[in-house]
Amino acid sequence: MAATIVSAQTTTVIKFSHVSASDTPKGQAALRFKELVEQASRRRIRVDVYPNNQLYKESDELEALQLGAVQMLAPSLAKLAQFGVQDFEVFDLPYLFANKEAVTRVTDGAIGKSMLRKLESKGMIGLAYWDSGFKIMSANKPLKMPADFIGQRMRIHSSPVLEDQMEALGATPQMLDGNEVYFALHSRIVDGVESSPVNFYARKLYEVQSHVTISNHGYLGSAVIVNKKFWDGLPSDLRKQIDDAMREATAYGNNLAAHENDAALEAIKKNKKTTVHILTDKENAAWRHALQPVRKQLEGRIGKAVVIAVTKEAESRQVSDR
């Protein structure tokens, strides 16, 4: 009888689409989530993972989620600002986070949770924040001082903050989907890119970029989101199993991101196709000075209070009890 009941149960299918390769930390975290939730639910949930833009381009995936064509995504945080929750722009602010611990203070704290709740009015439920690490800059010339960016066409993902950032450095921002970057660099449509070391290495950008600057000037992260109508229609026990699996997959993926970014940097150095530059104190100070106006522009768009609150949380030395 028990076997008959189990076989009669309806399988809930989650289409989980994301833009990263399967062997990146995001790709591995998605597969880990699939494994955990399918096991915990005893196959009442099936997760079909579609990596590397298999279903939708980066520019189309959020609309697909809202329409219910997919149930789960892991878009970059800046993408969420395009759907009316502009607070997420703050994550693209240059030099906001000093290290991974500062990121965690914000994403695991009251501010990060409050920002995820704001997605509900847009038909989305925020489940978790996934780290991709801190960003490097690359081009076919050394990028040591802000003046080196003048005249460079730099690829960014769609983000008003990153537009302001590149313009403050003297570069021309060019918005492209992630899967278009290699070709754009190879054909000289763009001159350079900012990226996490993992993505730089996974997309083989070392083949088309001769110089990398380890600037750590910005943070790259994603939010795992699910279609609200789909989520609300799930039984409470399945929602709990998804939450539990997501919590474990998030810890796994975020720890992997830190390790893999370090490994990717070492691999970039060892292949010797790309010259790696680490900013000196003088160069770092020049970058920070050049990028100061970006904060003012962001405050004008999303409000000074949001920027101050996130900055204060990022700079605090411990997470207060909540």
PDB file of C-alpha atoms in Angstrom:
ATOM      1  CA  MET A   1       0.000   0.000   0.000  1.00  0.00           C
ATOM      2  CA  ALA A   2       2.815   2.401   0.921  1.00  0.00           C
ATOM      3  CA  ALA A   3       4.460   1.836  -2.451  1.00  0.00           C
ATOM      4  CA  THR A   4       1.169   2.515  -4.187  1.00  0.00           C
ATOM      5  CA  ILE A   5       0.742   5.811  -2.311  1.00  0.00           C
ATOM      6  CA  VAL A   6       4.282   6.962  -3.099  1.00  0.00           C
ATOM      7  CA  SER A   7       3.938   6.124  -6.793  1.00  0.00           C
ATOM      8  CA  ALA A   8       0.636   7.983  -6.923  1.00  0.00           C
ATOM      9  CA  GLN A   9       2.123  11.186  -5.559  1.00  0.00           C
ATOM     10  CA  THR A  10       2.502  14.016  -8.022  1.00  0.00           C
ATOM     11  CA  THR A  11       6.095  15.044  -8.724  1.00  0.00           C
ATOM     12  CA  THR A  12       6.653  18.791  -8.464  1.00  0.00           C
ATOM     13  CA  VAL A  13       9.131  19.916 -11.126  1.00  0.00           C
ATOM     14  CA  ILE A  14      11.357  22.939 -10.551  1.00  0.00           C
ATOM     15  CA  LYS A  15      13.064  24.331 -13.640  1.00  0.00           C
ATOM     16  CA  PHE A  16      16.183  26.044 -12.274  1.00  0.00           C
ATOM     17  CA  SER A  17      17.851  28.219 -14.902  1.00  0.00           C
ATOM     18  CA  HIS A  18      21.100  30.147 -14.445  1.00  0.00           C
ATOM     19  CA  VAL A  19      23.774  31.744 -16.620  1.00  0.00           C
ATOM     20  CA  SER A  20      26.926  30.111 -15.231  1.00  0.00           C
ATOM     21  CA  ALA A  21      28.746  26.979 -16.333  1.00  0.00           C
ATOM     22  CA  SER A  22      28.082  23.782 -14.395  1.00  0.00           C
ATOM     23  CA  ASP A  23      31.656  23.624 -13.092  1.00  0.00           C
ATOM     24  CA  THR A  24      31.543  27.087 -11.471  1.00  0.00           C
ATOM     25  CA  PRO A  25      30.606  27.531  -7.777  1.00  0.00           C
ATOM     26  CA  LYS A  26      27.117  28.698  -8.795  1.00  0.00           C
ATOM     27  CA  GLY A  27      26.701  25.716 -11.089  1.00  0.00           C
ATOM     28  CA  GLN A  28      27.908  23.329  -8.397  1.00  0.00           C
ATOM     29  CA  ALA A  29      25.645  24.901  -5.762  1.00  0.00           C
ATOM     30  CA  ALA A  30      22.647  24.454  -8.060  1.00  0.00           C
ATOM     31  CA  LEU A  31      23.473  20.774  -8.545  1.00  0.00           C
ATOM     32  CA  ARG A  32      24.004  20.360  -4.804  1.00  0.00           C
ATOM     33  CA  PHE A  33      20.566  21.880  -4.173  1.00  0.00           C
ATOM     34  CA  LYS A  34      19.024  19.485  -6.699  1.00  0.00           C
ATOM     35  CA  GLU A  35      20.621  16.494  -4.986  1.00  0.00           C
ATOM     36  CA  LEU A  36      19.594  17.569  -1.481  1.00  0.00           C
ATOM     37  CA  VAL A  37      15.997  18.498  -2.178  1.00  0.00           C
ATOM     38  CA  GLU A  38      15.272  15.466  -4.325  1.00  0.00           C
ATOM     39  CA  GLN A  39      16.648  13.211  -1.608  1.00  0.00           C
ATOM     40  CA  ALA A  40      14.822  14.978   1.244  1.00  0.00           C
ATOM     41  CA  SER A  41      11.498  14.997  -0.598  1.00  0.00           C
ATOM     42  CA  ARG A  42      11.825  11.353  -1.633  1.00  0.00           C
ATOM     43  CA  ARG A  43      11.449  12.429  -5.247  1.00  0.00           C
ATOM     44  CA  ARG A  44       8.276  14.419  -4.628  1.00  0.00           C
ATOM     45  CA  ILE A  45      10.364  17.294  -6.016  1.00  0.00           C
ATOM     46  CA  ARG A  46      12.440  17.031  -9.185  1.00  0.00           C
ATOM     47  CA  VAL A  47      14.864  19.828 -10.030  1.00  0.00           C
ATOM     48  CA  ASP A  48      15.867  20.245 -13.669  1.00  0.00           C
ATOM     49  CA  VAL A  49      18.943  22.482 -13.755  1.00  0.00           C
ATOM     50  CA  TYR A  50      19.658  24.459 -16.939  1.00  0.00           C
ATOM     51  CA  PRO A  51      23.108  26.117 -16.733  1.00  0.00           C
ATOM     52  CA  ASN A  52      24.957  28.430 -19.073  1.00  0.00           C
ATOM     53  CA  ASN A  53      21.975  30.212 -20.684  1.00  0.00           C
ATOM     54  CA  GLN A  54      20.540  26.950 -22.035  1.00  0.00           C
ATOM     55  CA  LEU A  55      16.961  28.202 -21.694  1.00  0.00           C
ATOM     56  CA  TYR A  56      17.163  31.998 -21.620  1.00  0.00           C
ATOM     57  CA  LYS A  57      19.617  34.802 -22.144  1.00  0.00           C
ATOM     58  CA  GLU A  58      20.625  36.759 -19.074  1.00  0.00           C
ATOM     59  CA  SER A  59      18.473  39.664 -20.273  1.00  0.00           C
ATOM     60  CA  ASP A  60      15.328  37.500 -20.598  1.00  0.00           C
ATOM     61  CA  GLU A  61      15.377  35.156 -17.623  1.00  0.00           C
ATOM     62  CA  LEU A  62      13.625  37.352 -15.034  1.00  0.00           C
ATOM     63  CA  GLU A  63      10.663  37.901 -17.298  1.00  0.00           C
ATOM     64  CA  ALA A  64      10.522  34.137 -17.873  1.00  0.00           C
ATOM     65  CA  LEU A  65      10.377  33.597 -14.118  1.00  0.00           C
ATOM     66  CA  GLN A  66       7.570  36.097 -13.629  1.00  0.00           C
ATOM     67  CA  LEU A  67       5.602  34.437 -16.423  1.00  0.00           C
ATOM     68  CA  GLY A  68       6.084  31.026 -14.806  1.00  0.00           C
ATOM     69  CA  ALA A  69       8.109  29.543 -17.679  1.00  0.00           C
ATOM     70  CA  VAL A  70      10.786  28.676 -15.093  1.00  0.00           C
ATOM     71  CA  GLN A  71      10.408  28.389 -11.347  1.00  0.00           C
ATOM     72  CA  MET A  72      13.866  29.258 -10.039  1.00  0.00           C
ATOM     73  CA  LEU A  73      16.761  31.530 -11.030  1.00  0.00           C
ATOM     74  CA  ALA A  74      20.031  32.824  -9.581  1.00  0.00           C
ATOM     75  CA  PRO A  75      20.442  36.241 -11.260  1.00  0.00           C
ATOM     76  CA  SER A  76      23.072  38.805 -10.367  1.00  0.00           C
ATOM     77  CA  LEU A  77      21.881  41.143  -7.635  1.00  0.00           C
ATOM     78  CA  ALA A  78      21.941  44.173  -9.927  1.00  0.00           C
ATOM     79  CA  LYS A  79      19.427  42.458 -12.227  1.00  0.00           C
ATOM     80  CA  LEU A  80      16.814  42.606  -9.477  1.00  0.00           C
ATOM     81  CA  ALA A  81      16.991  46.404  -9.474  1.00  0.00           C
ATOM     82  CA  GLN A  82      15.596  46.402 -13.016  1.00  0.00           C
ATOM     83  CA  PHE A  83      12.355  44.961 -11.682  1.00  0.00           C
ATOM     84  CA  GLY A  84      11.679  47.836  -9.339  1.00  0.00           C
ATOM     85  CA  VAL A  85      13.695  46.909  -6.249  1.00  0.00           C
ATOM     86  CA  GLN A  86      16.454  49.458  -6.668  1.00  0.00           C
ATOM     87  CA  ASP A  87      17.967  48.799  -3.248  1.00  0.00           C
ATOM     88  CA  PHE A  88      19.868  45.881  -4.805  1.00  0.00           C
ATOM     89  CA  GLU A  89      21.973  48.370  -6.782  1.00  0.00           C
ATOM     90  CA  VAL A  90      23.934  48.963  -3.597  1.00  0.00           C
ATOM     91  CA  PHE A  91      25.757  45.635  -3.998  1.00  0.00           C
ATOM     92  CA  ASP A  92      27.527  47.001  -7.102  1.00  0.00           C
ATOM     93  CA  LEU A  93      28.947  49.994  -5.218  1.00  0.00           C
ATOM     94  CA  PRO A  94      32.755  50.028  -5.544  1.00  0.00           C
ATOM     95  CA  TYR A  95      34.703  49.277  -2.364  1.00  0.00           C
ATOM     96  CA  LEU A  96      31.560  48.635  -0.312  1.00  0.00           C
ATOM     97  CA  PHE A  97      32.884  45.384   1.178  1.00  0.00           C
ATOM     98  CA  ALA A  98      36.356  44.888   2.610  1.00  0.00           C
ATOM     99  CA  ASN A  99      36.115  41.084   2.655  1.00  0.00           C
ATOM    100  CA  LYS A 100      33.776  38.076   2.580  1.00  0.00           C
ATOM    101  CA  GLU A 101      32.862  38.542   6.253  1.00  0.00           C
ATOM    102  CA  ALA A 102      31.559  42.041   5.506  1.00  0.00           C
ATOM    103  CA  VAL A 103      29.343  40.629   2.750  1.00  0.00           C
ATOM    104  CA  THR A 104      27.938  38.010   5.132  1.00  0.00           C
ATOM    105  CA  ARG A 105      27.106  40.642   7.742  1.00  0.00           C
ATOM    106  CA  VAL A 106      24.839  42.325   5.213  1.00  0.00           C
ATOM    107  CA  THR A 107      23.330  39.327   3.426  1.00  0.00           C
ATOM    108  CA  ASP A 108      22.687  37.277   6.588  1.00  0.00           C
ATOM    109  CA  GLY A 109      21.517  40.268   8.603  1.00  0.00           C
ATOM    110  CA  ALA A 110      18.283  42.207   8.876  1.00  0.00           C
ATOM    111  CA  ILE A 111      19.069  44.438   5.886  1.00  0.00           C
ATOM    112  CA  GLY A 112      19.709  41.540   3.512  1.00  0.00           C
ATOM    113  CA  LYS A 113      16.562  39.721   4.614  1.00  0.00           C
ATOM    114  CA  SER A 114      14.487  42.890   4.286  1.00  0.00           C
ATOM    115  CA  MET A 115      15.695  43.396   0.731  1.00  0.00           C
ATOM    116  CA  LEU A 116      14.691  39.859  -0.229  1.00  0.00           C
ATOM    117  CA  ARG A 117      11.203  40.435   1.198  1.00  0.00           C
ATOM    118  CA  LYS A 118      10.753  43.409  -1.125  1.00  0.00           C
ATOM    119  CA  LEU A 119      10.809  41.021  -4.078  1.00  0.00           C
ATOM    120  CA  GLU A 120       7.426  39.587  -3.098  1.00  0.00           C
ATOM    121  CA  SER A 121       5.564  42.573  -4.555  1.00  0.00           C
ATOM    122  CA  LYS A 122       7.220  41.748  -7.893  1.00  0.00           C
ATOM    123  CA  GLY A 123       6.025  38.147  -7.926  1.00  0.00           C
ATOM    124  CA  MET A 124       9.286  36.670  -6.633  1.00  0.00           C
ATOM    125  CA  ILE A 125      10.425  35.031  -3.396  1.00  0.00           C
ATOM    126  CA  GLY A 126      14.051  35.481  -2.378  1.00  0.00           C
ATOM    127  CA  LEU A 127      15.545  32.329  -0.884  1.00  0.00           C
ATOM    128  CA  ALA A 128      19.280  32.983  -0.539  1.00  0.00           C
ATOM    129  CA  TYR A 129      22.325  35.018  -1.481  1.00  0.00           C
ATOM    130  CA  TRP A 130      25.072  33.247  -3.408  1.00  0.00           C
ATOM    131  CA  ASP A 131      28.635  34.588  -3.505  1.00  0.00           C
ATOM    132  CA  SER A 132      30.693  34.757  -6.670  1.00  0.00           C
ATOM    133  CA  GLY A 133      33.566  36.639  -5.046  1.00  0.00           C
ATOM    134  CA  PHE A 134      35.376  39.905  -5.621  1.00  0.00           C
ATOM    135  CA  LYS A 135      36.099  41.309  -9.049  1.00  0.00           C
ATOM    136  CA  ILE A 136      39.200  41.740 -11.149  1.00  0.00           C
ATOM    137  CA  MET A 137      39.664  44.003 -14.178  1.00  0.00           C
ATOM    138  CA  SER A 138      41.166  42.855 -17.455  1.00  0.00           C
ATOM    139  CA  ALA A 139      42.165  44.371 -20.795  1.00  0.00           C
ATOM    140  CA  ASN A 140      44.844  44.110 -23.468  1.00  0.00           C
ATOM    141  CA  LYS A 141      46.870  46.784 -21.724  1.00  0.00           C
ATOM    142  CA  PRO A 142      47.887  47.229 -18.081  1.00  0.00           C
ATOM    143  CA  LEU A 143      45.162  48.826 -15.928  1.00  0.00           C
ATOM    144  CA  LYS A 144      47.100  50.303 -13.027  1.00  0.00           C
ATOM    145  CA  MET A 145      45.797  53.864 -12.689  1.00  0.00           C
ATOM    146  CA  PRO A 146      42.410  55.383 -13.575  1.00  0.00           C
ATOM    147  CA  ALA A 147      43.990  57.126 -16.563  1.00  0.00           C
ATOM    148  CA  ASP A 148      44.663  53.702 -18.093  1.00  0.00           C
ATOM    149  CA  PHE A 149      40.909  53.223 -18.572  1.00  0.00           C
ATOM    150  CA  ILE A 150      40.465  56.259 -20.811  1.00  0.00           C
ATOM    151  CA  GLY A 151      39.109  55.190 -24.188  1.00  0.00           C
ATOM    152  CA  GLN A 152      38.637  51.551 -23.147  1.00  0.00           C
ATOM    153  CA  ARG A 153      35.317  49.866 -23.948  1.00  0.00           C
ATOM    154  CA  MET A 154      34.616  47.814 -20.846  1.00  0.00           C
ATOM    155  CA  ARG A 155      31.958  45.114 -20.706  1.00  0.00           C
ATOM    156  CA  ILE A 156      29.541  45.239 -17.777  1.00  0.00           C
ATOM    157  CA  HIS A 157      26.316  43.468 -16.933  1.00  0.00           C
ATOM    158  CA  SER A 158      23.275  45.709 -16.912  1.00  0.00           C
ATOM    159  CA  SER A 159      23.708  47.999 -13.897  1.00  0.00           C
ATOM    160  CA  PRO A 160      23.472  51.795 -13.514  1.00  0.00           C
ATOM    161  CA  VAL A 161      26.139  51.622 -10.797  1.00  0.00           C
ATOM    162  CA  LEU A 162      28.590  49.849 -13.089  1.00  0.00           C
ATOM    163  CA  GLU A 163      27.866  52.340 -15.846  1.00  0.00           C
ATOM    164  CA  ASP A 164      28.740  55.135 -13.419  1.00  0.00           C
ATOM    165  CA  GLN A 165      31.813  53.219 -12.258  1.00  0.00           C
ATOM    166  CA  MET A 166      33.287  52.792 -15.725  1.00  0.00           C
ATOM    167  CA  GLU A 167      32.521  56.378 -16.690  1.00  0.00           C
ATOM    168  CA  ALA A 168      34.181  57.607 -13.477  1.00  0.00           C
ATOM    169  CA  LEU A 169      37.307  55.699 -14.524  1.00  0.00           C
ATOM    170  CA  GLY A 170      37.160  57.229 -18.013  1.00  0.00           C
ATOM    171  CA  ALA A 171      36.026  54.063 -19.805  1.00  0.00           C
ATOM    172  CA  THR A 172      32.990  53.469 -22.012  1.00  0.00           C
ATOM    173  CA  PRO A 173      30.643  50.859 -20.499  1.00  0.00           C
ATOM    174  CA  GLN A 174      29.257  48.218 -22.837  1.00  0.00           C
ATOM    175  CA  MET A 175      26.399  46.003 -21.623  1.00  0.00           C
ATOM    176  CA  LEU A 176      26.589  42.392 -22.832  1.00  0.00           C
ATOM    177  CA  ASP A 177      25.232  39.049 -21.683  1.00  0.00           C
ATOM    178  CA  GLY A 178      27.841  36.794 -20.120  1.00  0.00           C
ATOM    179  CA  ASN A 179      27.802  34.249 -22.944  1.00  0.00           C
ATOM    180  CA  GLU A 180      28.661  36.995 -25.454  1.00  0.00           C
ATOM    181  CA  VAL A 181      31.808  38.211 -23.689  1.00  0.00           C
ATOM    182  CA  TYR A 182      34.435  35.899 -25.192  1.00  0.00           C
ATOM    183  CA  PHE A 183      33.378  36.621 -28.762  1.00  0.00           C
ATOM    184  CA  ALA A 184      33.134  40.371 -28.059  1.00  0.00           C
ATOM    185  CA  LEU A 185      36.673  40.418 -26.668  1.00  0.00           C
ATOM    186  CA  HIS A 186      38.031  38.211 -29.455  1.00  0.00           C
ATOM    187  CA  SER A 187      36.521  40.455 -32.143  1.00  0.00           C
ATOM    188  CA  ARG A 188      37.560  43.646 -30.295  1.00  0.00           C
ATOM    189  CA  ILE A 189      33.959  44.801 -29.905  1.00  0.00           C
ATOM    190  CA  VAL A 190      34.988  45.491 -26.324  1.00  0.00           C
ATOM    191  CA  ASP A 191      38.470  45.983 -24.915  1.00  0.00           C
ATOM    192  CA  GLY A 192      38.119  44.656 -21.392  1.00  0.00           C
ATOM    193  CA  VAL A 193      35.887  43.270 -18.706  1.00  0.00           C
ATOM    194  CA  GLU A 194      35.394  43.064 -14.974  1.00  0.00           C
ATOM    195  CA  SER A 195      34.749  39.571 -13.650  1.00  0.00           C
ATOM    196  CA  SER A 196      35.336  37.190 -10.786  1.00  0.00           C
ATOM    197  CA  PRO A 197      38.510  35.107 -11.230  1.00  0.00           C
ATOM    198  CA  VAL A 198      36.402  31.939 -11.509  1.00  0.00           C
ATOM    199  CA  ASN A 199      34.303  33.313 -14.359  1.00  0.00           C
ATOM    200  CA  PHE A 200      37.368  34.779 -16.064  1.00  0.00           C
ATOM    201  CA  TYR A 201      39.050  31.371 -16.025  1.00  0.00           C
ATOM    202  CA  ALA A 202      35.945  29.277 -16.752  1.00  0.00           C
ATOM    203  CA  ARG A 203      35.124  31.374 -19.833  1.00  0.00           C
ATOM    204  CA  LYS A 204      38.787  31.163 -20.969  1.00  0.00           C
ATOM    205  CA  LEU A 205      39.098  34.931 -21.150  1.00  0.00           C
ATOM    206  CA  TYR A 206      42.853  34.534 -20.598  1.00  0.00           C
ATOM    207  CA  GLU A 207      42.960  33.587 -24.284  1.00  0.00           C
ATOM    208  CA  VAL A 208      41.703  37.048 -25.304  1.00  0.00           C
ATOM    209  CA  GLN A 209      42.995  39.296 -22.484  1.00  0.00           C
ATOM    210  CA  SER A 210      46.695  39.930 -21.960  1.00  0.00           C
ATOM    211  CA  HIS A 211      46.479  41.826 -18.649  1.00  0.00           C
ATOM    212  CA  VAL A 212      44.583  41.330 -15.383  1.00  0.00           C
ATOM    213  CA  THR A 213      44.476  43.626 -12.379  1.00  0.00           C
ATOM    214  CA  ILE A 214      43.606  42.091  -9.023  1.00  0.00           C
ATOM    215  CA  SER A 215      41.685  45.124  -7.815  1.00  0.00           C
ATOM    216  CA  ASN A 216      38.958  43.573  -5.629  1.00  0.00           C
ATOM    217  CA  HIS A 217      37.116  46.812  -6.309  1.00  0.00           C
ATOM    218  CA  GLY A 218      33.645  45.314  -6.278  1.00  0.00           C
ATOM    219  CA  TYR A 219      31.558  42.381  -5.174  1.00  0.00           C
ATOM    220  CA  LEU A 220      29.782  39.906  -7.430  1.00  0.00           C
ATOM    221  CA  GLY A 221      26.806  38.052  -5.999  1.00  0.00           C
ATOM    222  CA  SER A 222      23.470  36.545  -6.917  1.00  0.00           C
ATOM    223  CA  ALA A 223      20.117  35.930  -5.294  1.00  0.00           C
ATOM    224  CA  VAL A 224      18.299  32.648  -5.642  1.00  0.00           C
ATOM    225  CA  ILE A 225      14.683  33.476  -6.373  1.00  0.00           C
ATOM    226  CA  VAL A 226      11.535  31.499  -7.033  1.00  0.00           C
ATOM    227  CA  ASN A 227       8.242  32.363  -8.712  1.00  0.00           C
ATOM    228  CA  LYS A 228       5.873  33.521  -5.940  1.00  0.00           C
ATOM    229  CA  LYS A 229       2.725  31.912  -7.349  1.00  0.00           C
ATOM    230  CA  PHE A 230       4.548  28.602  -7.627  1.00  0.00           C
ATOM    231  CA  TRP A 231       5.950  28.958  -4.089  1.00  0.00           C
ATOM    232  CA  ASP A 232       2.602  29.848  -2.546  1.00  0.00           C
ATOM    233  CA  GLY A 233       1.045  26.787  -4.183  1.00  0.00           C
ATOM    234  CA  LEU A 234       3.487  24.351  -2.580  1.00  0.00           C
ATOM    235  CA  PRO A 235       2.579  22.370   0.553  1.00  0.00           C
ATOM    236  CA  SER A 236       4.319  23.692   3.661  1.00  0.00           C
ATOM    237  CA  ASP A 237       6.421  20.541   4.070  1.00  0.00           C
ATOM    238  CA  LEU A 238       7.876  20.908   0.570  1.00  0.00           C
ATOM    239  CA  ARG A 239       8.647  24.595   1.169  1.00  0.00           C
ATOM    240  CA  LYS A 240      10.558  23.608   4.312  1.00  0.00           C
ATOM    241  CA  GLN A 241      12.504  20.947   2.445  1.00  0.00           C
ATOM    242  CA  ILE A 242      13.418  23.496  -0.238  1.00  0.00           C
ATOM    243  CA  ASP A 243      14.487  26.017   2.417  1.00  0.00           C
ATOM    244  CA  ASP A 244      16.607  23.446   4.243  1.00  0.00           C
ATOM    245  CA  ALA A 245      18.248  22.208   1.041  1.00  0.00           C
ATOM    246  CA  MET A 246      18.872  25.769  -0.102  1.00  0.00           C
ATOM    247  CA  ARG A 247      20.527  26.671   3.203  1.00  0.00           C
ATOM    248  CA  GLU A 248      22.950  23.762   2.904  1.00  0.00           C
ATOM    249  CA  ALA A 249      23.599  24.341  -0.807  1.00  0.00           C
ATOM    250  CA  THR A 250      24.274  28.028  -0.126  1.00  0.00           C
ATOM    251  CA  ALA A 251      26.912  27.280   2.505  1.00  0.00           C
ATOM    252  CA  TYR A 252      28.476  24.728   0.169  1.00  0.00           C
ATOM    253  CA  GLY A 253      28.509  27.071  -2.836  1.00  0.00           C
ATOM    254  CA  ASN A 254      29.753  30.128  -0.962  1.00  0.00           C
ATOM    255  CA  ASN A 255      32.650  28.222   0.590  1.00  0.00           C
ATOM    256  CA  LEU A 256      33.449  26.730  -2.809  1.00  0.00           C
ATOM    257  CA  ALA A 257      33.442  30.208  -4.403  1.00  0.00           C
ATOM    258  CA  ALA A 258      36.112  31.446  -1.997  1.00  0.00           C
ATOM    259  CA  HIS A 259      38.307  28.410  -2.651  1.00  0.00           C
ATOM    260  CA  GLU A 260      37.763  28.341  -6.412  1.00  0.00           C
ATOM    261  CA  ASN A 261      38.474  32.050  -6.871  1.00  0.00           C
ATOM    262  CA  ASP A 262      41.845  31.609  -5.138  1.00  0.00           C
ATOM    263  CA  ALA A 263      42.564  28.569  -7.316  1.00  0.00           C
ATOM    264  CA  ALA A 264      41.526  30.413 -10.488  1.00  0.00           C
ATOM    265  CA  LEU A 265      43.898  33.281  -9.738  1.00  0.00           C
ATOM    266  CA  GLU A 266      46.752  30.824  -9.307  1.00  0.00           C
ATOM    267  CA  ALA A 267      45.832  29.125 -12.585  1.00  0.00           C
ATOM    268  CA  ILE A 268      45.735  32.470 -14.405  1.00  0.00           C
ATOM    269  CA  LYS A 269      49.213  33.277 -13.078  1.00  0.00           C
ATOM    270  CA  LYS A 270      50.616  29.870 -13.995  1.00  0.00           C
ATOM    271  CA  ASN A 271      49.416  29.765 -17.596  1.00  0.00           C
ATOM    272  CA  LYS A 272      51.437  32.943 -18.299  1.00  0.00           C
ATOM    273  CA  LYS A 273      49.137  34.016 -21.122  1.00  0.00           C
ATOM    274  CA  THR A 274      47.945  36.931 -19.009  1.00  0.00           C
ATOM    275  CA  THR A 275      50.146  39.289 -17.003  1.00  0.00           C
ATOM    276  CA  VAL A 276      48.750  39.719 -13.486  1.00  0.00           C
ATOM    277  CA  HIS A 277      49.096  43.044 -11.665  1.00  0.00           C
ATOM    278  CA  ILE A 278      48.347  43.672  -7.984  1.00  0.00           C
ATOM    279  CA  LEU A 279      47.526  47.284  -7.125  1.00  0.00           C
ATOM    280  CA  THR A 280      50.045  49.126  -5.002  1.00  0.00           C
ATOM    281  CA  ASP A 281      48.816  51.300  -2.125  1.00  0.00           C
ATOM    282  CA  LYS A 282      49.225  54.393  -4.293  1.00  0.00           C
ATOM    283  CA  GLU A 283      47.306  52.851  -7.197  1.00  0.00           C
ATOM    284  CA  ASN A 284      44.575  51.569  -4.896  1.00  0.00           C
ATOM    285  CA  ALA A 285      44.141  55.032  -3.389  1.00  0.00           C
ATOM    286  CA  ALA A 286      43.862  56.538  -6.893  1.00  0.00           C
ATOM    287  CA  TRP A 287      41.113  54.043  -7.844  1.00  0.00           C
ATOM    288  CA  ARG A 288      39.186  54.776  -4.651  1.00  0.00           C
ATOM    289  CA  HIS A 289      39.440  58.523  -5.214  1.00  0.00           C
ATOM    290  CA  ALA A 290      38.290  58.266  -8.833  1.00  0.00           C
ATOM    291  CA  LEU A 291      35.296  56.137  -7.843  1.00  0.00           C
ATOM    292  CA  GLN A 292      34.043  58.341  -4.987  1.00  0.00           C
ATOM    293  CA  PRO A 293      31.434  60.106  -7.177  1.00  0.00           C
ATOM    294  CA  VAL A 294      29.707  56.768  -7.832  1.00  0.00           C
ATOM    295  CA  ARG A 295      28.422  56.713  -4.254  1.00  0.00           C
ATOM    296  CA  LYS A 296      26.827  60.142  -4.606  1.00  0.00           C
ATOM    297  CA  GLN A 297      25.118  59.091  -7.823  1.00  0.00           C
ATOM    298  CA  LEU A 298      23.805  55.941  -6.157  1.00  0.00           C
ATOM    299  CA  GLU A 299      22.486  57.872  -3.155  1.00  0.00           C
ATOM    300  CA  GLY A 300      20.580  60.100  -5.561  1.00  0.00           C
ATOM    301  CA  ARG A 301      18.867  57.071  -7.141  1.00  0.00           C
ATOM    302  CA  ILE A 302      18.033  54.789  -4.219  1.00  0.00           C
ATOM    303  CA  GLY A 303      18.276  57.119  -1.238  1.00  0.00           C
ATOM    304  CA  LYS A 304      21.078  58.049   1.092  1.00  0.00           C
ATOM    305  CA  ALA A 305      19.564  56.119   4.018  1.00  0.00           C
ATOM    306  CA  VAL A 306      19.868  52.756   2.225  1.00  0.00           C
ATOM    307  CA  VAL A 307      23.498  53.330   1.270  1.00  0.00           C
ATOM    308  CA  ILE A 308      24.428  54.480   4.768  1.00  0.00           C
ATOM    309  CA  ALA A 309      22.639  51.547   6.434  1.00  0.00           C
ATOM    310  CA  VAL A 310      24.314  48.931   4.231  1.00  0.00           C
ATOM    311  CA  THR A 311      27.717  50.606   4.565  1.00  0.00           C
ATOM    312  CA  LYS A 312      27.392  50.735   8.356  1.00  0.00           C
ATOM    313  CA  GLU A 313      26.472  47.037   8.508  1.00  0.00           C
ATOM    314  CA  ALA A 314      29.323  46.093   6.174  1.00  0.00           C
ATOM    315  CA  GLU A 315      31.832  47.995   8.278  1.00  0.00           C
ATOM    316  CA  SER A 316      30.637  46.736  11.676  1.00  0.00           C
ATOM    317  CA  ARG A 317      32.919  44.178  13.296  1.00  0.00           C
ATOM    318  CA  GLN A 318      30.279  41.788  14.551  1.00  0.00           C
ATOM    319  CA  VAL A 319      26.741  40.780  13.790  1.00  0.00           C
ATOM    320  CA  SER A 320      24.407  42.066  16.474  1.00  0.00           C
ATOM    321  CA  ASP A 321      21.945  39.636  18.026  1.00  0.00           C
ATOM    322  CA  ARG A 322      18.669  39.515  16.170  1.00  0.00           C
TER     323      ARG A 322
END
